Amino acid sequence: MRISYTIVDSTLGRLLVAATGKGVCFISLGDADAPMEAALGSDYPSAELHRDGWVDPLWVEALLNYLRGESDDLAVPLDAPGSDFQKRVWAALQSIPFGSTRTYKEIARGLGLPATSARAVGRACATNRVSLVIPCHRARRGDGGLAGYRWGLERKRALIEMEKRFTNRTAL
DNA sequence: GCCAGAACTCTGG
DNA sequence: CCAGAGTTCTGGC
């Protein structure tokens, strides 16, 4: 498999977007390029990585617009492999409205799963490779606190803040 | 294939 | 409020 990726500046730091010919397969936010490239490599150990290879500018632009709070539409094609269970969870996450959050338990019940499987839901979120398109930052713990986040709790909080700000602005 | 761990939640002391 | 058990899925050995 051949993967092209590019790294650009965003409002939340460096943004790595990796894509196959069919869609985005990996997204990462971070402060430095190297760790993000390493994460990409370890998620796709057998892939051929091409820095600054072809990545559809529209996809990158959509993500940047989202990070600026100018768009809640992340209509970016995905080409991320995942189990059936993961895909179901990801779809449920994408159905959460912009600016609002849900608990893992709610997500589990929305999928027709018992509340006890909230743990499995959290696990599926944790293994998602496309952080922004699949809004795992909108998943909250049952007690209202934030659970962990693959790319850092600070970043998760920043995303929630950004969405809240944007929501308030449009509500006024 | 088995065992340990995880972005969780509930119950009992 | 703290400690422990229960659950479902993934990843490494």
PDB file of C-alpha atoms (C1' of nucleotides) in Angstrom:
ATOM      1  CA  MET A   1       0.000   0.000   0.000  1.00  0.00           C
ATOM      2  CA  ARG A   2       1.154   3.464  -0.826  1.00  0.00           C
ATOM      3  CA  ILE A   3       0.349   6.387   1.441  1.00  0.00           C
ATOM      4  CA  SER A   4       1.013  10.036   0.797  1.00  0.00           C
ATOM      5  CA  TYR A   5       0.951  12.556   3.541  1.00  0.00           C
ATOM      6  CA  THR A   6       1.484  16.210   4.158  1.00  0.00           C
ATOM      7  CA  ILE A   7       1.958  18.297   7.266  1.00  0.00           C
ATOM      8  CA  VAL A   8       0.608  21.813   7.567  1.00  0.00           C
ATOM      9  CA  ASP A   9       0.036  24.412  10.251  1.00  0.00           C
ATOM     10  CA  SER A  10      -3.388  24.696  11.803  1.00  0.00           C
ATOM     11  CA  THR A  11      -5.011  26.642  14.600  1.00  0.00           C
ATOM     12  CA  LEU A  12      -4.235  23.757  16.937  1.00  0.00           C
ATOM     13  CA  GLY A  13      -0.668  23.096  15.936  1.00  0.00           C
ATOM     14  CA  ARG A  14       0.759  20.885  13.268  1.00  0.00           C
ATOM     15  CA  LEU A  15      -1.730  18.852  11.293  1.00  0.00           C
ATOM     16  CA  LEU A  16      -0.744  15.673   9.512  1.00  0.00           C
ATOM     17  CA  VAL A  17      -3.031  14.377   6.803  1.00  0.00           C
ATOM     18  CA  ALA A  18      -2.272  11.036   5.194  1.00  0.00           C
ATOM     19  CA  ALA A  19      -4.223   9.536   2.344  1.00  0.00           C
ATOM     20  CA  THR A  20      -4.354   6.663  -0.033  1.00  0.00           C
ATOM     21  CA  GLY A  21      -5.703   7.203  -3.505  1.00  0.00           C
ATOM     22  CA  LYS A  22      -9.219   6.594  -2.206  1.00  0.00           C
ATOM     23  CA  GLY A  23      -9.434   8.734   0.889  1.00  0.00           C
ATOM     24  CA  VAL A  24      -7.915   9.901   4.109  1.00  0.00           C
ATOM     25  CA  CYS A  25      -6.478   7.083   6.166  1.00  0.00           C
ATOM     26  CA  PHE A  26      -4.715   8.887   8.994  1.00  0.00           C
ATOM     27  CA  ILE A  27      -4.930  12.266  10.688  1.00  0.00           C
ATOM     28  CA  SER A  28      -2.837  13.504  13.539  1.00  0.00           C
ATOM     29  CA  LEU A  29      -2.433  16.699  15.522  1.00  0.00           C
ATOM     30  CA  GLY A  30       0.738  17.531  17.339  1.00  0.00           C
ATOM     31  CA  ASP A  31       3.433  20.016  18.150  1.00  0.00           C
ATOM     32  CA  ALA A  32       6.239  18.426  16.191  1.00  0.00           C
ATOM     33  CA  ASP A  33       6.353  16.589  12.890  1.00  0.00           C
ATOM     34  CA  ALA A  34       8.522  13.656  13.864  1.00  0.00           C
ATOM     35  CA  PRO A  35       6.248  12.002  16.460  1.00  0.00           C
ATOM     36  CA  MET A  36       3.286  12.240  14.115  1.00  0.00           C
ATOM     37  CA  GLU A  37       5.227  10.630  11.303  1.00  0.00           C
ATOM     38  CA  ALA A  38       6.300   7.910  13.704  1.00  0.00           C
ATOM     39  CA  ALA A  39       2.685   7.292  14.697  1.00  0.00           C
ATOM     40  CA  LEU A  40       1.694   7.030  11.068  1.00  0.00           C
ATOM     41  CA  GLY A  41       4.481   4.566  10.436  1.00  0.00           C
ATOM     42  CA  SER A  42       3.566   2.361  13.353  1.00  0.00           C
ATOM     43  CA  ASP A  43      -0.094   2.279  12.342  1.00  0.00           C
ATOM     44  CA  TYR A  44       0.790   1.303   8.797  1.00  0.00           C
ATOM     45  CA  PRO A  45       4.030  -0.637   9.194  1.00  0.00           C
ATOM     46  CA  SER A  46       3.840  -2.206   5.763  1.00  0.00           C
ATOM     47  CA  ALA A  47       2.883   0.930   3.875  1.00  0.00           C
ATOM     48  CA  GLU A  48       5.114   2.916   1.617  1.00  0.00           C
ATOM     49  CA  LEU A  49       5.090   6.456   2.959  1.00  0.00           C
ATOM     50  CA  HIS A  50       5.625   9.490   0.806  1.00  0.00           C
ATOM     51  CA  ARG A  51       6.077  12.806   2.512  1.00  0.00           C
ATOM     52  CA  ASP A  52       4.514  15.640   0.550  1.00  0.00           C
ATOM     53  CA  GLY A  53       3.062  13.191  -1.902  1.00  0.00           C
ATOM     54  CA  TRP A  54      -0.299  13.885  -3.434  1.00  0.00           C
ATOM     55  CA  VAL A  55      -3.044  14.666  -0.944  1.00  0.00           C
ATOM     56  CA  ASP A  56      -6.240  16.218  -2.199  1.00  0.00           C
ATOM     57  CA  PRO A  57      -6.084  19.901  -1.190  1.00  0.00           C
ATOM     58  CA  LEU A  58      -9.833  19.894  -0.698  1.00  0.00           C
ATOM     59  CA  TRP A  59      -9.530  17.374   2.103  1.00  0.00           C
ATOM     60  CA  VAL A  60      -6.842  19.383   3.869  1.00  0.00           C
ATOM     61  CA  GLU A  61      -8.842  22.553   3.372  1.00  0.00           C
ATOM     62  CA  ALA A  62     -11.960  20.984   4.850  1.00  0.00           C
ATOM     63  CA  LEU A  63     -10.046  19.995   7.947  1.00  0.00           C
ATOM     64  CA  LEU A  64      -8.483  23.414   8.347  1.00  0.00           C
ATOM     65  CA  ASN A  65     -11.857  25.092   7.963  1.00  0.00           C
ATOM     66  CA  TYR A  66     -13.228  22.826  10.625  1.00  0.00           C
ATOM     67  CA  LEU A  67     -10.368  23.633  12.994  1.00  0.00           C
ATOM     68  CA  ARG A  68     -11.002  27.328  12.459  1.00  0.00           C
ATOM     69  CA  GLY A  69     -14.611  26.765  13.420  1.00  0.00           C
ATOM     70  CA  GLU A  70     -15.762  27.849   9.992  1.00  0.00           C
ATOM     71  CA  SER A  71     -17.319  24.568   9.054  1.00  0.00           C
ATOM     72  CA  ASP A  72     -18.957  21.650  10.779  1.00  0.00           C
ATOM     73  CA  ASP A  73     -19.054  19.645   7.612  1.00  0.00           C
ATOM     74  CA  LEU A  74     -16.272  17.109   7.485  1.00  0.00           C
ATOM     75  CA  ALA A  75     -17.262  15.484   4.247  1.00  0.00           C
ATOM     76  CA  VAL A  76     -13.928  13.852   3.698  1.00  0.00           C
ATOM     77  CA  PRO A  77     -13.750  10.403   2.162  1.00  0.00           C
ATOM     78  CA  LEU A  78     -12.205   7.880   4.491  1.00  0.00           C
ATOM     79  CA  ASP A  79     -10.104   4.896   3.645  1.00  0.00           C
ATOM     80  CA  ALA A  80      -9.355   3.727   7.150  1.00  0.00           C
ATOM     81  CA  PRO A  81      -9.457  -0.001   7.786  1.00  0.00           C
ATOM     82  CA  GLY A  82     -11.401  -1.163  10.805  1.00  0.00           C
ATOM     83  CA  SER A  83     -13.504  -3.981  12.135  1.00  0.00           C
ATOM     84  CA  ASP A  84     -17.278  -3.976  11.848  1.00  0.00           C
ATOM     85  CA  PHE A  85     -17.534  -3.005  15.454  1.00  0.00           C
ATOM     86  CA  GLN A  86     -15.217  -0.057  14.992  1.00  0.00           C
ATOM     87  CA  LYS A  87     -17.124   1.164  11.977  1.00  0.00           C
ATOM     88  CA  ARG A  88     -20.383   1.068  13.908  1.00  0.00           C
ATOM     89  CA  VAL A  89     -18.881   3.066  16.734  1.00  0.00           C
ATOM     90  CA  TRP A  90     -17.327   5.544  14.336  1.00  0.00           C
ATOM     91  CA  ALA A  91     -20.615   6.044  12.563  1.00  0.00           C
ATOM     92  CA  ALA A  92     -22.286   6.704  15.901  1.00  0.00           C
ATOM     93  CA  LEU A  93     -19.641   9.259  16.771  1.00  0.00           C
ATOM     94  CA  GLN A  94     -20.146  11.043  13.486  1.00  0.00           C
ATOM     95  CA  SER A  95     -23.818  11.350  14.233  1.00  0.00           C
ATOM     96  CA  ILE A  96     -23.141  13.438  17.337  1.00  0.00           C
ATOM     97  CA  PRO A  97     -24.090  17.028  16.532  1.00  0.00           C
ATOM     98  CA  PHE A  98     -21.341  19.608  16.295  1.00  0.00           C
ATOM     99  CA  GLY A  99     -20.692  21.235  19.648  1.00  0.00           C
ATOM    100  CA  SER A 100     -22.331  18.607  21.810  1.00  0.00           C
ATOM    101  CA  THR A 101     -20.934  15.605  23.583  1.00  0.00           C
ATOM    102  CA  ARG A 102     -22.110  12.167  24.575  1.00  0.00           C
ATOM    103  CA  THR A 103     -21.019   9.637  27.139  1.00  0.00           C
ATOM    104  CA  TYR A 104     -19.614   6.281  26.170  1.00  0.00           C
ATOM    105  CA  LYS A 105     -22.647   4.702  27.727  1.00  0.00           C
ATOM    106  CA  GLU A 106     -25.000   6.724  25.544  1.00  0.00           C
ATOM    107  CA  ILE A 107     -23.065   5.742  22.476  1.00  0.00           C
ATOM    108  CA  ALA A 108     -23.213   2.099  23.474  1.00  0.00           C
ATOM    109  CA  ARG A 109     -26.949   2.256  23.987  1.00  0.00           C
ATOM    110  CA  GLY A 110     -27.419   4.053  20.727  1.00  0.00           C
ATOM    111  CA  LEU A 111     -25.845   1.054  19.074  1.00  0.00           C
ATOM    112  CA  GLY A 112     -28.143  -1.314  20.899  1.00  0.00           C
ATOM    113  CA  LEU A 113     -25.365  -2.514  23.137  1.00  0.00           C
ATOM    114  CA  PRO A 114     -25.651  -2.940  26.907  1.00  0.00           C
ATOM    115  CA  ALA A 115     -24.264  -0.130  29.010  1.00  0.00           C
ATOM    116  CA  THR A 116     -21.511  -2.449  30.150  1.00  0.00           C
ATOM    117  CA  SER A 117     -19.970  -2.398  26.729  1.00  0.00           C
ATOM    118  CA  ALA A 118     -19.118   1.247  27.086  1.00  0.00           C
ATOM    119  CA  ARG A 119     -15.620   0.076  27.678  1.00  0.00           C
ATOM    120  CA  ALA A 120     -15.458  -1.601  24.328  1.00  0.00           C
ATOM    121  CA  VAL A 121     -16.825   1.573  22.761  1.00  0.00           C
ATOM    122  CA  GLY A 122     -14.056   3.593  24.314  1.00  0.00           C
ATOM    123  CA  ARG A 123     -11.579   1.090  23.004  1.00  0.00           C
ATOM    124  CA  ALA A 124     -12.908   1.427  19.483  1.00  0.00           C
ATOM    125  CA  CYS A 125     -12.612   5.182  19.689  1.00  0.00           C
ATOM    126  CA  ALA A 126      -9.074   4.910  20.935  1.00  0.00           C
ATOM    127  CA  THR A 127      -8.002   2.957  17.911  1.00  0.00           C
ATOM    128  CA  ASN A 128      -9.511   5.372  15.445  1.00  0.00           C
ATOM    129  CA  ARG A 129      -6.854   6.819  13.194  1.00  0.00           C
ATOM    130  CA  VAL A 130      -8.668   9.833  11.820  1.00  0.00           C
ATOM    131  CA  SER A 131      -9.097  11.993  14.865  1.00  0.00           C
ATOM    132  CA  LEU A 132     -11.086  14.908  13.483  1.00  0.00           C
ATOM    133  CA  VAL A 133     -13.342  13.271  10.942  1.00  0.00           C
ATOM    134  CA  ILE A 134     -14.360  10.771  13.576  1.00  0.00           C
ATOM    135  CA  PRO A 135     -15.088  13.115  16.470  1.00  0.00           C
ATOM    136  CA  CYS A 136     -13.810  11.014  19.319  1.00  0.00           C
ATOM    137  CA  HIS A 137     -13.266  14.205  21.289  1.00  0.00           C
ATOM    138  CA  ARG A 138     -17.047  14.473  21.656  1.00  0.00           C
ATOM    139  CA  ALA A 139     -17.046  11.345  23.794  1.00  0.00           C
ATOM    140  CA  ARG A 140     -17.218  12.091  27.474  1.00  0.00           C
ATOM    141  CA  ARG A 141     -17.054   9.950  30.561  1.00  0.00           C
ATOM    142  CA  GLY A 142     -20.209   9.108  32.423  1.00  0.00           C
ATOM    143  CA  ASP A 143     -19.381  11.443  35.291  1.00  0.00           C
ATOM    144  CA  GLY A 144     -18.851  14.344  32.925  1.00  0.00           C
ATOM    145  CA  GLY A 145     -15.086  14.323  33.120  1.00  0.00           C
ATOM    146  CA  LEU A 146     -12.890  13.879  30.116  1.00  0.00           C
ATOM    147  CA  ALA A 147     -11.422  10.491  29.464  1.00  0.00           C
ATOM    148  CA  GLY A 148      -8.089  10.081  27.819  1.00  0.00           C
ATOM    149  CA  TYR A 149      -7.259  11.045  24.305  1.00  0.00           C
ATOM    150  CA  ARG A 150      -4.799   9.483  21.961  1.00  0.00           C
ATOM    151  CA  TRP A 151      -3.268  12.787  20.967  1.00  0.00           C
ATOM    152  CA  GLY A 152      -3.395  14.454  24.357  1.00  0.00           C
ATOM    153  CA  LEU A 153      -6.086  15.703  26.695  1.00  0.00           C
ATOM    154  CA  GLU A 154      -5.106  19.311  26.096  1.00  0.00           C
ATOM    155  CA  ARG A 155      -5.882  18.905  22.426  1.00  0.00           C
ATOM    156  CA  LYS A 156      -9.187  17.224  23.227  1.00  0.00           C
ATOM    157  CA  ARG A 157     -10.199  20.063  25.494  1.00  0.00           C
ATOM    158  CA  ALA A 158      -9.157  22.590  22.896  1.00  0.00           C
ATOM    159  CA  LEU A 159     -11.355  20.905  20.311  1.00  0.00           C
ATOM    160  CA  ILE A 160     -14.347  20.919  22.620  1.00  0.00           C
ATOM    161  CA  GLU A 161     -13.741  24.559  23.470  1.00  0.00           C
ATOM    162  CA  MET A 162     -13.488  25.415  19.818  1.00  0.00           C
ATOM    163  CA  GLU A 163     -16.768  23.702  19.025  1.00  0.00           C
ATOM    164  CA  LYS A 164     -18.489  25.342  21.936  1.00  0.00           C
ATOM    165  CA  ARG A 165     -17.267  28.757  20.909  1.00  0.00           C
ATOM    166  CA  PHE A 166     -18.447  28.197  17.386  1.00  0.00           C
ATOM    167  CA  THR A 167     -21.832  26.968  18.570  1.00  0.00           C
ATOM    168  CA  ASN A 168     -22.326  29.977  20.809  1.00  0.00           C
ATOM    169  CA  ARG A 169     -21.371  32.322  18.034  1.00  0.00           C
ATOM    170  CA  THR A 170     -23.943  30.932  15.664  1.00  0.00           C
ATOM    171  CA  ALA A 171     -26.554  30.805  18.400  1.00  0.00           C
ATOM    172  CA  LEU A 172     -26.273  34.499  19.078  1.00  0.00           C
TER     173      LEU A 172
ATOM    174  C1'  DG B   1      -4.987 -19.267  20.723  1.00  0.00           C
ATOM    175  C1'  DC B   2      -4.427 -17.379  25.178  1.00  0.00           C
ATOM    176  C1'  DC B   3      -3.459 -13.523  28.341  1.00  0.00           C
ATOM    177  C1'  DA B   4      -3.224  -8.780  29.660  1.00  0.00           C
ATOM    178  C1'  DG B   5      -4.761  -4.201  29.219  1.00  0.00           C
ATOM    179  C1'  DA B   6      -8.026  -0.355  27.995  1.00  0.00           C
ATOM    180  C1'  DA B   7     -10.152   6.769  26.384  1.00  0.00           C
ATOM    181  C1'  DC B   8     -15.622   2.689  31.348  1.00  0.00           C
ATOM    182  C1'  DT B   9     -19.374   1.881  34.829  1.00  0.00           C
ATOM    183  C1'  DC B  10     -21.718  -0.093  38.788  1.00  0.00           C
ATOM    184  C1'  DT B  11     -21.982  -1.783  43.335  1.00  0.00           C
ATOM    185  C1'  DG B  12     -20.651  -2.460  48.096  1.00  0.00           C
ATOM    186  C1'  DG B  13     -18.172  -1.073  52.118  1.00  0.00           C
TER     187       DG B  13
ATOM    188  C1'  DC C   1     -15.648   8.405  48.921  1.00  0.00           C
ATOM    189  C1'  DC C   2     -12.562   4.428  47.775  1.00  0.00           C
ATOM    190  C1'  DA C   3     -11.949  -0.396  46.254  1.00  0.00           C
ATOM    191  C1'  DG C   4     -13.180  -4.184  43.536  1.00  0.00           C
ATOM    192  C1'  DA C   5     -15.642  -6.680  40.094  1.00  0.00           C
ATOM    193  C1'  DG C   6     -17.874  -7.108  35.524  1.00  0.00           C
ATOM    194  C1'  DT C   7     -17.722  -6.488  30.348  1.00  0.00           C
ATOM    195  C1'  DT C   8     -16.324  -6.371  25.438  1.00  0.00           C
ATOM    196  C1'  DC C   9     -12.664  -5.785  22.134  1.00  0.00           C
ATOM    197  C1'  DT C  10      -7.757  -5.325  20.648  1.00  0.00           C
ATOM    198  C1'  DG C  11      -2.862  -6.410  20.445  1.00  0.00           C
ATOM    199  C1'  DG C  12       1.200  -8.918  21.673  1.00  0.00           C
ATOM    200  C1'  DC C  13       3.256 -13.450  22.626  1.00  0.00           C
TER     201       DC C  13
END
